[in-house]
Short mmCIF file of C-alpha atoms in Angstrom, two decimals:
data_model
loop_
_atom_site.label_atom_id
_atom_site.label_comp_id
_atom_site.label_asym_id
_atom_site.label_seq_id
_atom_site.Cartn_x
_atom_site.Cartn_y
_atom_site.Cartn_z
CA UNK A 1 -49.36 -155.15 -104.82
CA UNK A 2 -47.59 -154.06 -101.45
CA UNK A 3 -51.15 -156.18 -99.53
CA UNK A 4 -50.36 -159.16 -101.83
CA UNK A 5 -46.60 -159.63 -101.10
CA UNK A 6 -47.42 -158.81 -97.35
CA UNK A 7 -49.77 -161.45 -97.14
CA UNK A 8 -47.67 -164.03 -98.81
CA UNK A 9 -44.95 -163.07 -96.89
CA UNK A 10 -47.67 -163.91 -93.39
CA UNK A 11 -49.13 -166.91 -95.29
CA UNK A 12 -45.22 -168.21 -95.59
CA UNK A 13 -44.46 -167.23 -91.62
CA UNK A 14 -47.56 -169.34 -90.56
CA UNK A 15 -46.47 -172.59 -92.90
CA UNK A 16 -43.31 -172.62 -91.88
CA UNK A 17 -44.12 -172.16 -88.01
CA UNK A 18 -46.77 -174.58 -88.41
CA UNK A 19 -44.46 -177.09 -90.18
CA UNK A 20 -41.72 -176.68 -87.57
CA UNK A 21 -44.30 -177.24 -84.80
CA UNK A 22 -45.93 -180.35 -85.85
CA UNK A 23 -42.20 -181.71 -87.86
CA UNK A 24 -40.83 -181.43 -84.08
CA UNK A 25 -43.76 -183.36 -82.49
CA UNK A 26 -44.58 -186.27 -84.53
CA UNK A 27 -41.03 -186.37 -86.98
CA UNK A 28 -40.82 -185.06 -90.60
CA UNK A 29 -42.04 -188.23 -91.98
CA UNK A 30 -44.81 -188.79 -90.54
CA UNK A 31 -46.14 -185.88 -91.21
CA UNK A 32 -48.34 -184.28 -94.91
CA UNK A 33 -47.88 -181.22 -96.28
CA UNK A 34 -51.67 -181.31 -96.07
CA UNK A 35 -51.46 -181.78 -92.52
CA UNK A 36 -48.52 -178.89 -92.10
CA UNK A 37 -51.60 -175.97 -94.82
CA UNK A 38 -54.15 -177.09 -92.52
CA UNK A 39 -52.22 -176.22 -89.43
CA UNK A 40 -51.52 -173.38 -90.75
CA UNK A 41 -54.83 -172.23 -91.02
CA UNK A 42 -54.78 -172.52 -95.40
CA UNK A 43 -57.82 -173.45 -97.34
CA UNK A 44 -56.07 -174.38 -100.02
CA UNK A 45 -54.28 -177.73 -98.87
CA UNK A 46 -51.49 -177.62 -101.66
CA UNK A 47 -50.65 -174.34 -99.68
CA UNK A 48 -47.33 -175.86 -98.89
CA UNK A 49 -46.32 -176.93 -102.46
CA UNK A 50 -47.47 -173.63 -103.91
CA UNK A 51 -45.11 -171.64 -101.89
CA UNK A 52 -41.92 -173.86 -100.97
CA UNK A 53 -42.39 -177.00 -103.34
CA UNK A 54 -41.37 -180.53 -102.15
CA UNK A 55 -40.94 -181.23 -98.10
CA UNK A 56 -37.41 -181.13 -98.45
CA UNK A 57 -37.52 -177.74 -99.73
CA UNK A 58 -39.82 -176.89 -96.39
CA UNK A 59 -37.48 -178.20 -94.16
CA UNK A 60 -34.60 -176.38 -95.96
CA UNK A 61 -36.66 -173.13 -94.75
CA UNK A 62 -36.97 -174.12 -91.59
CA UNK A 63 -33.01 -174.84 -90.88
CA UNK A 64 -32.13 -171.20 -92.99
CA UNK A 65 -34.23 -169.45 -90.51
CA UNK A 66 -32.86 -171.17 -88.04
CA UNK A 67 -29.09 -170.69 -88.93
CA UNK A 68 -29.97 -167.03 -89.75
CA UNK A 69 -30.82 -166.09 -86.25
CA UNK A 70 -27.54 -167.84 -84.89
CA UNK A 71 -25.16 -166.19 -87.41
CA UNK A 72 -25.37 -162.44 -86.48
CA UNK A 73 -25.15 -163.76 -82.60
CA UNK A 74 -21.90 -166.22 -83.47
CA UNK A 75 -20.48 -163.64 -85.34
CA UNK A 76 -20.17 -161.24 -82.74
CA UNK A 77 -19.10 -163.60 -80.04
CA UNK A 78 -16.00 -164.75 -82.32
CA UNK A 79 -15.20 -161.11 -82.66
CA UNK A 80 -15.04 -160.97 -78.78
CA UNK A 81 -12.98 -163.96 -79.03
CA UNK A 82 -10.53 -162.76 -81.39
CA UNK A 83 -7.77 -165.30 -81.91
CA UNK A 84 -8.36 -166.98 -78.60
CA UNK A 85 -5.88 -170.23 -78.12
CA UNK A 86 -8.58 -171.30 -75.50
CA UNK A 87 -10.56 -174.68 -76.52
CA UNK A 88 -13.27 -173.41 -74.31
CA UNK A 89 -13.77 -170.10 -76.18
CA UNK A 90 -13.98 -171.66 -79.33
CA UNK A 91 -16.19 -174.64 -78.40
CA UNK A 92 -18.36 -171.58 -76.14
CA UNK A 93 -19.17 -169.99 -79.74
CA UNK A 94 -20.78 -173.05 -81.31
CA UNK A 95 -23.26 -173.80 -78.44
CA UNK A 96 -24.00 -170.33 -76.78
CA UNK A 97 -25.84 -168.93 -80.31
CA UNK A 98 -28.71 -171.24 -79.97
CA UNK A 99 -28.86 -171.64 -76.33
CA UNK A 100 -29.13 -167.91 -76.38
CA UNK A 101 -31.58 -168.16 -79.02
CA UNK A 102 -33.67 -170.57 -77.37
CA UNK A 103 -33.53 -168.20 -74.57
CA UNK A 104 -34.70 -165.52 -76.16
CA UNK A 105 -37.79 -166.94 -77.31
CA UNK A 106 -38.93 -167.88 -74.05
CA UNK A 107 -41.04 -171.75 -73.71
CA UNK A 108 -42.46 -173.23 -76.00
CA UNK A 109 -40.05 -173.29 -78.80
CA UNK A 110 -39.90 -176.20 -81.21
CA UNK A 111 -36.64 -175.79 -83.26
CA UNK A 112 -34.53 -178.35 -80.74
CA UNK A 113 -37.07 -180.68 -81.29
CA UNK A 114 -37.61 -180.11 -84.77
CA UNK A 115 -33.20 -180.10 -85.33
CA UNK A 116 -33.55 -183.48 -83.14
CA UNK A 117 -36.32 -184.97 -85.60
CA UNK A 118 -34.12 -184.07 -88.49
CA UNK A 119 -30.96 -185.18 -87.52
CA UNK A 120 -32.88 -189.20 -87.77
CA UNK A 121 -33.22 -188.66 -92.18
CA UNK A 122 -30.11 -188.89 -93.47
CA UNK A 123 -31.35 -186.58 -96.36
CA UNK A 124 -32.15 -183.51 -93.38
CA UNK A 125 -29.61 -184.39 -91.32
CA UNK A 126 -27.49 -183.57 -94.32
CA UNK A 127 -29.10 -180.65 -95.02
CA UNK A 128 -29.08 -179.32 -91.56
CA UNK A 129 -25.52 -179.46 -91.53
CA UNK A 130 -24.81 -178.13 -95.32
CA UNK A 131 -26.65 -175.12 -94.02
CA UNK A 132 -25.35 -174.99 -91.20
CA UNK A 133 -21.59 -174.77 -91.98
CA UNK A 134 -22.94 -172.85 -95.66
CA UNK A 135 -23.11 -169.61 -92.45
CA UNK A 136 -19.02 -167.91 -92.93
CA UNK A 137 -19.35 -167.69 -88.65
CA UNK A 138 -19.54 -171.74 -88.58
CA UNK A 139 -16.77 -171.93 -90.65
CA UNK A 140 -14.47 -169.53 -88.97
CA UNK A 141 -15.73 -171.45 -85.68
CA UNK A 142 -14.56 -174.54 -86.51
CA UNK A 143 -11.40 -173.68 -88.09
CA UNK A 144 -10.43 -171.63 -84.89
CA UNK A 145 -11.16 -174.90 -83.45
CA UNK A 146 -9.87 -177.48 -85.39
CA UNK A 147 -6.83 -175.58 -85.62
CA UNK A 148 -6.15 -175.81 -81.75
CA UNK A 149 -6.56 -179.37 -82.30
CA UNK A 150 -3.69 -180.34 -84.69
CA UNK A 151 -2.64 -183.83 -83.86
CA UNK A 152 -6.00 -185.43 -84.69
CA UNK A 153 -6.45 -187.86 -86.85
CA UNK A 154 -9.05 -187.23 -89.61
CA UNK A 155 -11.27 -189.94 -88.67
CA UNK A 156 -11.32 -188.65 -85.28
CA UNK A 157 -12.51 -185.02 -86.38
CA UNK A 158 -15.02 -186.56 -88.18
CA UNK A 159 -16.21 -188.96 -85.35
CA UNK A 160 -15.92 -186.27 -82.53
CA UNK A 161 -18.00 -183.64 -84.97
CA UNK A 162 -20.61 -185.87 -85.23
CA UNK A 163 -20.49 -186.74 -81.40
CA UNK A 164 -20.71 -183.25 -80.57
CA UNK A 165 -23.11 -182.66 -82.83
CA UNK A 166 -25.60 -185.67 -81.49
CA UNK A 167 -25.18 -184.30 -77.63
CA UNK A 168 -25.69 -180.44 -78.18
CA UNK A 169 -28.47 -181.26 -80.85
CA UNK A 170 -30.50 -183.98 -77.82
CA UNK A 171 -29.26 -181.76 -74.81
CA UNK A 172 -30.82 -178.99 -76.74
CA UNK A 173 -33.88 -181.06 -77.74
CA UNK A 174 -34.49 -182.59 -73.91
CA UNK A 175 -34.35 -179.51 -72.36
CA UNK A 176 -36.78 -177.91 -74.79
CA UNK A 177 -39.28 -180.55 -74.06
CA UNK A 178 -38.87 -180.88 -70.29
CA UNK A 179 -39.37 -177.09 -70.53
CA UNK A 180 -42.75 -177.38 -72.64
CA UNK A 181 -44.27 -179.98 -70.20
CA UNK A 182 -42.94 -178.52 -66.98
CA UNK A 183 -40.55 -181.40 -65.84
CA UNK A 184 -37.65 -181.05 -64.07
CA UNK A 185 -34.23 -180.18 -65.94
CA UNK A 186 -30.78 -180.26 -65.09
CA UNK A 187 -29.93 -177.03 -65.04
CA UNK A 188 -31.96 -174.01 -64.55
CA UNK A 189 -31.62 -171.28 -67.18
CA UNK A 190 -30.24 -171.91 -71.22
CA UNK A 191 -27.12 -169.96 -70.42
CA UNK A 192 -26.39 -172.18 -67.04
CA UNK A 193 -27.54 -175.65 -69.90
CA UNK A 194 -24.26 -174.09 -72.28
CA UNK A 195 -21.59 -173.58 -69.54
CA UNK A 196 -22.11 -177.36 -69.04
CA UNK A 197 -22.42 -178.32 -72.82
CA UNK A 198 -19.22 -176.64 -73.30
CA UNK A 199 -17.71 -178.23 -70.74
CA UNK A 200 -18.86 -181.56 -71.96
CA UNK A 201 -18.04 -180.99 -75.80
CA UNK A 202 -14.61 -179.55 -75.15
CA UNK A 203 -13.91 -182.92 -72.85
CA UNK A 204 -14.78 -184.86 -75.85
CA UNK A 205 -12.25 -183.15 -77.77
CA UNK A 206 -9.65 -183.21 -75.41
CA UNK A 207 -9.92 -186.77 -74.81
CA UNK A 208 -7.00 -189.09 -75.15
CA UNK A 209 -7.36 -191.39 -78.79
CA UNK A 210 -7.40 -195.15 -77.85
CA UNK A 211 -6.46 -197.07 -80.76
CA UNK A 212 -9.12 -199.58 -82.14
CA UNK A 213 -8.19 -203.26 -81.93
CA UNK B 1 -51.47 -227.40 -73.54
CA UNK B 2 -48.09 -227.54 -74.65
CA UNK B 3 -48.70 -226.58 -77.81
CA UNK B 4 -50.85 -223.94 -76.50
CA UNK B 5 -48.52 -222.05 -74.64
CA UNK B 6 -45.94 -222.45 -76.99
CA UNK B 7 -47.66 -220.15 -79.88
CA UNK B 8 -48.44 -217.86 -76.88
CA UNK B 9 -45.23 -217.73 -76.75
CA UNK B 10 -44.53 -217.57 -80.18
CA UNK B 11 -47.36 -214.60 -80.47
CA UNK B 12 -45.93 -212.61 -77.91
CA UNK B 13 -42.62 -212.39 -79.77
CA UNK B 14 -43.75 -211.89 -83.10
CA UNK B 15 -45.64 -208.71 -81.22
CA UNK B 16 -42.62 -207.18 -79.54
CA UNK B 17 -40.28 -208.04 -82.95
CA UNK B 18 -43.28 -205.77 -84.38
CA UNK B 19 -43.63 -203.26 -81.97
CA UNK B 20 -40.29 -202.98 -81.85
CA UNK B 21 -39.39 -202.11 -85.45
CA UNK B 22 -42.48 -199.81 -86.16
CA UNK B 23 -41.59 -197.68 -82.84
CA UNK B 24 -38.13 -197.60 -84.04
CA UNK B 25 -39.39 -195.99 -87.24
CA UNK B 26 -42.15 -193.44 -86.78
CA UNK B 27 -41.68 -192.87 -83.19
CA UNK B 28 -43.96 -194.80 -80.37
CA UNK B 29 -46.59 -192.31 -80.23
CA UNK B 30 -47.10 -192.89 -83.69
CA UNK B 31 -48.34 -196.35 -84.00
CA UNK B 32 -51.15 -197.90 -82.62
CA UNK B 33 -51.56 -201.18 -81.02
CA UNK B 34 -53.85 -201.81 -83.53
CA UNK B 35 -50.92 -201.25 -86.72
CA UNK B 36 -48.68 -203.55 -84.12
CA UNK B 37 -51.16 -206.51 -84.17
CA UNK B 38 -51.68 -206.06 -87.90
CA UNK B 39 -47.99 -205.98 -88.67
CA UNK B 40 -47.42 -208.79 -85.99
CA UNK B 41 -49.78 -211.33 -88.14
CA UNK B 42 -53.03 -211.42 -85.73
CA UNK B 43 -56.01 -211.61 -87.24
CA UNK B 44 -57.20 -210.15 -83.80
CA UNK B 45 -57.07 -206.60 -83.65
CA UNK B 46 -56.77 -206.46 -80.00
CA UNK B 47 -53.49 -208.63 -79.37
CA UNK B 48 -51.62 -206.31 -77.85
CA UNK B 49 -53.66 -205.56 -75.54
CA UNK B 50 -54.39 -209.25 -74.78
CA UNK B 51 -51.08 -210.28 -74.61
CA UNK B 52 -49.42 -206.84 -72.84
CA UNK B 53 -52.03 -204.73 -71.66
CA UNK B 54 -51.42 -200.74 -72.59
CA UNK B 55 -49.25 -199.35 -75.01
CA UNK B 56 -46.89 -198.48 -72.12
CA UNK B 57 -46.81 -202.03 -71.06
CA UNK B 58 -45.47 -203.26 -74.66
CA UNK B 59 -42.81 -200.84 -74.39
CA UNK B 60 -41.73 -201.89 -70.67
CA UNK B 61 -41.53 -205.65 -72.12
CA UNK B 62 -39.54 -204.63 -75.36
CA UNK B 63 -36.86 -202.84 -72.70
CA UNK B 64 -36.97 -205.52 -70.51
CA UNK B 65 -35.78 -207.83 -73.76
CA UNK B 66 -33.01 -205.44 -73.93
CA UNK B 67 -31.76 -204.84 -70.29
CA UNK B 68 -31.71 -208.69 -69.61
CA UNK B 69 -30.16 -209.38 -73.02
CA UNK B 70 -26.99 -206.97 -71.81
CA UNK B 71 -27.36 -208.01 -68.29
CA UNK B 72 -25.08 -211.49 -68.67
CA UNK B 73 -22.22 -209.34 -71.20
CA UNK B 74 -22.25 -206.64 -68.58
CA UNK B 75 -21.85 -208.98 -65.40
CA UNK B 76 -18.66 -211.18 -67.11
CA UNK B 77 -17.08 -208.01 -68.23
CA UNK B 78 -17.59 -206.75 -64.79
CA UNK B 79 -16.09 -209.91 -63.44
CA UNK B 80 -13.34 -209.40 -66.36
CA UNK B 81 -12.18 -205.98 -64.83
CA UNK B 82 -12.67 -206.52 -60.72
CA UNK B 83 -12.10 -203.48 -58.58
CA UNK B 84 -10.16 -201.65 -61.41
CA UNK B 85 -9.05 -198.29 -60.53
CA UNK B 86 -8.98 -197.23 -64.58
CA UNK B 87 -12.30 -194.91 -65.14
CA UNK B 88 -12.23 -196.14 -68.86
CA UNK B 89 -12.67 -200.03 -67.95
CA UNK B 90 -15.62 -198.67 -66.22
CA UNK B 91 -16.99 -196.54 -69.03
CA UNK B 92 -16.51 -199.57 -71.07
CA UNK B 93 -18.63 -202.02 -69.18
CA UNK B 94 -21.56 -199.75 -69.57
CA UNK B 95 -20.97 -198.98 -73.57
CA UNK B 96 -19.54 -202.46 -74.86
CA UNK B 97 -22.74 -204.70 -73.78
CA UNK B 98 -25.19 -202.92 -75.98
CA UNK B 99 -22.42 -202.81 -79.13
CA UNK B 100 -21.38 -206.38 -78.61
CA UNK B 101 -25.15 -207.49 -78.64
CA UNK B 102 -25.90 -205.20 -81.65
CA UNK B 103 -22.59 -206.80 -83.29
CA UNK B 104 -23.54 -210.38 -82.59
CA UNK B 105 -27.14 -209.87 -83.90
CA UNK B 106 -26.07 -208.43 -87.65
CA UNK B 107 -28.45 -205.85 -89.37
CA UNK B 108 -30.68 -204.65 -89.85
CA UNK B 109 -31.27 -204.06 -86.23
CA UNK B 110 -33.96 -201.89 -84.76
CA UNK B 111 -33.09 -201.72 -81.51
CA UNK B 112 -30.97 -199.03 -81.00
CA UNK B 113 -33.17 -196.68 -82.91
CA UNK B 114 -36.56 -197.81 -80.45
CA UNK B 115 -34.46 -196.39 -77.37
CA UNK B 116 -34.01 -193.61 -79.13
CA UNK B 117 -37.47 -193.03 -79.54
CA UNK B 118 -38.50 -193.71 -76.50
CA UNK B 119 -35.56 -190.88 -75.08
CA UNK B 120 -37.91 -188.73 -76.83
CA UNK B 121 -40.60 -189.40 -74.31
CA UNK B 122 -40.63 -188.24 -70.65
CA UNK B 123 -42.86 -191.47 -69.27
CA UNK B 124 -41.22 -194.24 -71.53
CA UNK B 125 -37.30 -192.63 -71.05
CA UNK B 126 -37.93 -193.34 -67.16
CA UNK B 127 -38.99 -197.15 -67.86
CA UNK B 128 -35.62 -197.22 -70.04
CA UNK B 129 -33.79 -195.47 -67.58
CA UNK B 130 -35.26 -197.78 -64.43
CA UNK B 131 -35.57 -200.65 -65.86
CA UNK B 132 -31.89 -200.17 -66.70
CA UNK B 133 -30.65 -199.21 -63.14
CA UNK B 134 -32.64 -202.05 -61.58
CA UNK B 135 -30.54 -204.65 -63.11
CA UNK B 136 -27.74 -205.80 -60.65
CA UNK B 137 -24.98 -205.39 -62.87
CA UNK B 138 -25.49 -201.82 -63.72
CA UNK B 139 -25.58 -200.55 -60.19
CA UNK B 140 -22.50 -202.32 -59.93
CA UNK B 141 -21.09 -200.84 -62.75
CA UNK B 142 -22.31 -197.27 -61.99
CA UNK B 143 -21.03 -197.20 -58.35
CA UNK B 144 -17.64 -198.72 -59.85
CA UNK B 145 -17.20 -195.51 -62.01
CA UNK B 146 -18.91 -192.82 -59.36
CA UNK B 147 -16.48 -194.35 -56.74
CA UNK B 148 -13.31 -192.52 -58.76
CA UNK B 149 -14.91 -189.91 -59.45
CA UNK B 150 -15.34 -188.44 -55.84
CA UNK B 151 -15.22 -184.74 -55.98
CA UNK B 152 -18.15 -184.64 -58.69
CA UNK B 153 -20.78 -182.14 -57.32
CA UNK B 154 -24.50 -184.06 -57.22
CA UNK B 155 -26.04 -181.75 -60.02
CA UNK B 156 -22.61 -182.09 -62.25
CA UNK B 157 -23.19 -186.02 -61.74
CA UNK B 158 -26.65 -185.95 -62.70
CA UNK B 159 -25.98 -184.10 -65.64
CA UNK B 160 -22.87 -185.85 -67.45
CA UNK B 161 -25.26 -188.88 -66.67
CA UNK B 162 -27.97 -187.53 -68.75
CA UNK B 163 -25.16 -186.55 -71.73
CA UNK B 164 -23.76 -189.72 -71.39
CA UNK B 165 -26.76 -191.68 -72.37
CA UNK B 166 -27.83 -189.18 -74.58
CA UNK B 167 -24.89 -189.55 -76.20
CA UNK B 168 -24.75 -193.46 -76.22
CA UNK B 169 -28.11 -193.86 -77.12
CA UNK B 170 -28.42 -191.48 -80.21
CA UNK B 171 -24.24 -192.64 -81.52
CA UNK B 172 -25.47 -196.40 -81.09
CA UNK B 173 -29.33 -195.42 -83.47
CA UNK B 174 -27.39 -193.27 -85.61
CA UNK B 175 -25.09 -196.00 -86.37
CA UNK B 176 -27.80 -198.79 -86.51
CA UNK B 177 -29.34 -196.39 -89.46
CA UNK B 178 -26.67 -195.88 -91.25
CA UNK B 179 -26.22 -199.55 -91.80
CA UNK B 180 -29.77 -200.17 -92.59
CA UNK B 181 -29.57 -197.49 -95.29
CA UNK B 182 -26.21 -198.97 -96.44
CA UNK B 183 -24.67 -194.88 -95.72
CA UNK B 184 -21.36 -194.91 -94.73
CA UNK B 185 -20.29 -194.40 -91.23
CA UNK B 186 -17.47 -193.39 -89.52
CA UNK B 187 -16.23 -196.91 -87.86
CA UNK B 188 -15.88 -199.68 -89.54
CA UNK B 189 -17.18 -201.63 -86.73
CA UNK B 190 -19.54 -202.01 -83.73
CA UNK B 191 -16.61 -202.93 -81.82
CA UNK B 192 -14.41 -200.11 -82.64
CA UNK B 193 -17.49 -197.42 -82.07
CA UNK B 194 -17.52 -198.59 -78.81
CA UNK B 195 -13.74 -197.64 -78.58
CA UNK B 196 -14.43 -194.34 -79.63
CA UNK B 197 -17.55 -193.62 -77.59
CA UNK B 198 -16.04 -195.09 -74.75
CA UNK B 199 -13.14 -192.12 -75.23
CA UNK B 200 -16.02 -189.65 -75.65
CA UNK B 201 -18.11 -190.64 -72.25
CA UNK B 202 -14.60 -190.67 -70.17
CA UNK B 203 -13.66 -187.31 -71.93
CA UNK B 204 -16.70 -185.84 -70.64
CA UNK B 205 -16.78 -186.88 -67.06
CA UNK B 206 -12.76 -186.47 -66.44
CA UNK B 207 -13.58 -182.79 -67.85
CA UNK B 208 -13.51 -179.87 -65.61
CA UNK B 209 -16.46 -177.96 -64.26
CA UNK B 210 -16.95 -174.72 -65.05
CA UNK B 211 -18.81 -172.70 -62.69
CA UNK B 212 -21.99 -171.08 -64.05
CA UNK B 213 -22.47 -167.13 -63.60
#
């Protein structure tokens, strides 16, 4: 029984590597879960539904793997942190996880591309970001955060979230690409890409609220 | 002959209104120019290539639509603000064209979701991204805003340029969806998310560099 789970376990690895190959080339949509068993290498073309159900349950895979590898590495930065009163350090601790991720995986990686493709469906997007800040690091990150940032209005939060959200997910996403087909990027390693994310995000934050007509 | 050229004419838009929508949904790469003729009416499978040539073509003319549709809001708004020394009246020429056109055009829209597409595409993001900088009134408006921002090393400049239209571009589709899908969104208006971005974009270039290791 030990061969059987084994091989399920494998059979599960190569769907969901398959799925987040072709979901971050062509978009979730446009993409079968016939397409995603053949891919990876299943005879059985109902492959996908027999082991993770409906797409939506796929992706939801996909984005726990994902947010599993960045926990254990946010985690320990915010216990480097400690209770910083730096912007910086806070903002450093939501964007350095997957940059170092991405880093550590060395090119090609899809999961930018594949966060970029599911940040356009309203029904992933909101999953990506249930599961996201689901992960206890996220949500000590973002209170640390939010609460150097006390005068903001609520709307604000939530439209500078989202912002922040849009440029790391696309920076990300660009850079992974431009990596995959050898073009030119902006900066030249994934730690150098963060330093100037950060800087970016935390200028976002910082910014002074104009009032809307 | 009149006549003639007339529904031409008339062809040729249906085709980009088509081409336009379908890219902004599944991505240009895809649809065919085959699905584009089909959804555009024409009996003849080969109207896009008739009337545009390659695929690559279609997509210059569908920019071009754009660019000079922004290029007459952008000059008065230009004129409107004169040698201002205020980086935000800059930023704001470069945001409030594309909101005020999406505003005076109702939705659903599809615009702002086809440049985010073709962001996703290394040969088609250049045509965006030249056929934007060749119109007068952005160089105009982009040596307005480098000129007060002096001590901005090249690579740093390059780089808050890329965030800044990544940023822009994916705010402006995100927004455009949500409407479509009748899903709330954060502003109540196309007007006042261009208040808001416009905070974001100066927030990020006013921000200060960190040096990378």
């Amino acid at each position: 029984m030990a061969a059987k789970a084994d091989r399920a376990r494998e059979t599960r690895t190569a769907i969901l590597d398959a799925a987040e190959r072709l979901f971050a080339e062509h978009g979730v949509g446009e993409v079968s879960n016939r397409q995603v068993s053949e891919a990876a290498g299943q005879g059985n073309h109902f492959a996908v539904g027999y082991h993770f159900g409906t797409k939506t349950d796929l992706v939801r895979e996909i984005v726990r793997r994902h947010v599993a590898a960045l926990e254990q590495r946010r985690a320990g930065m915010l216990a480097r942190i400690g209770g910083s009163t730096e912007l910086r350090a806070w903002v450093s601790c939501l964007v350095r996880p997957a940059t170092d991720h991405l880093a550590s995986m060395g090119s090609p990686t899809w999961e930018a591309r594949f966060m970029a493709q599911c940040n356009t469906d309203p029904i992933l997007r909101q999953i990506v970001i249930d599961e996201n800040v689901a992960a206890p690091s996220m949500r000590h990150n973002l209170e640390g955060m939010f609460g150097l940032l006390p005068g903001l209005p609520g709307e604000t939060r939530k439209e500078r979230g989202d912002m922040s959200r849009l440029l790391c997910v696309h920076v990300l996403a660009e850079r992974e690409r431009a990596l995959h087909e050898g073009a030119a990027t902006p900066r030249s390693t994934w730690e150098a890409t963060a330093v100037g994310l950060t800087d970016a995000i935390v200028g976002i934050w910082l910014a002074p609220v104009t009032r809307a007509g």
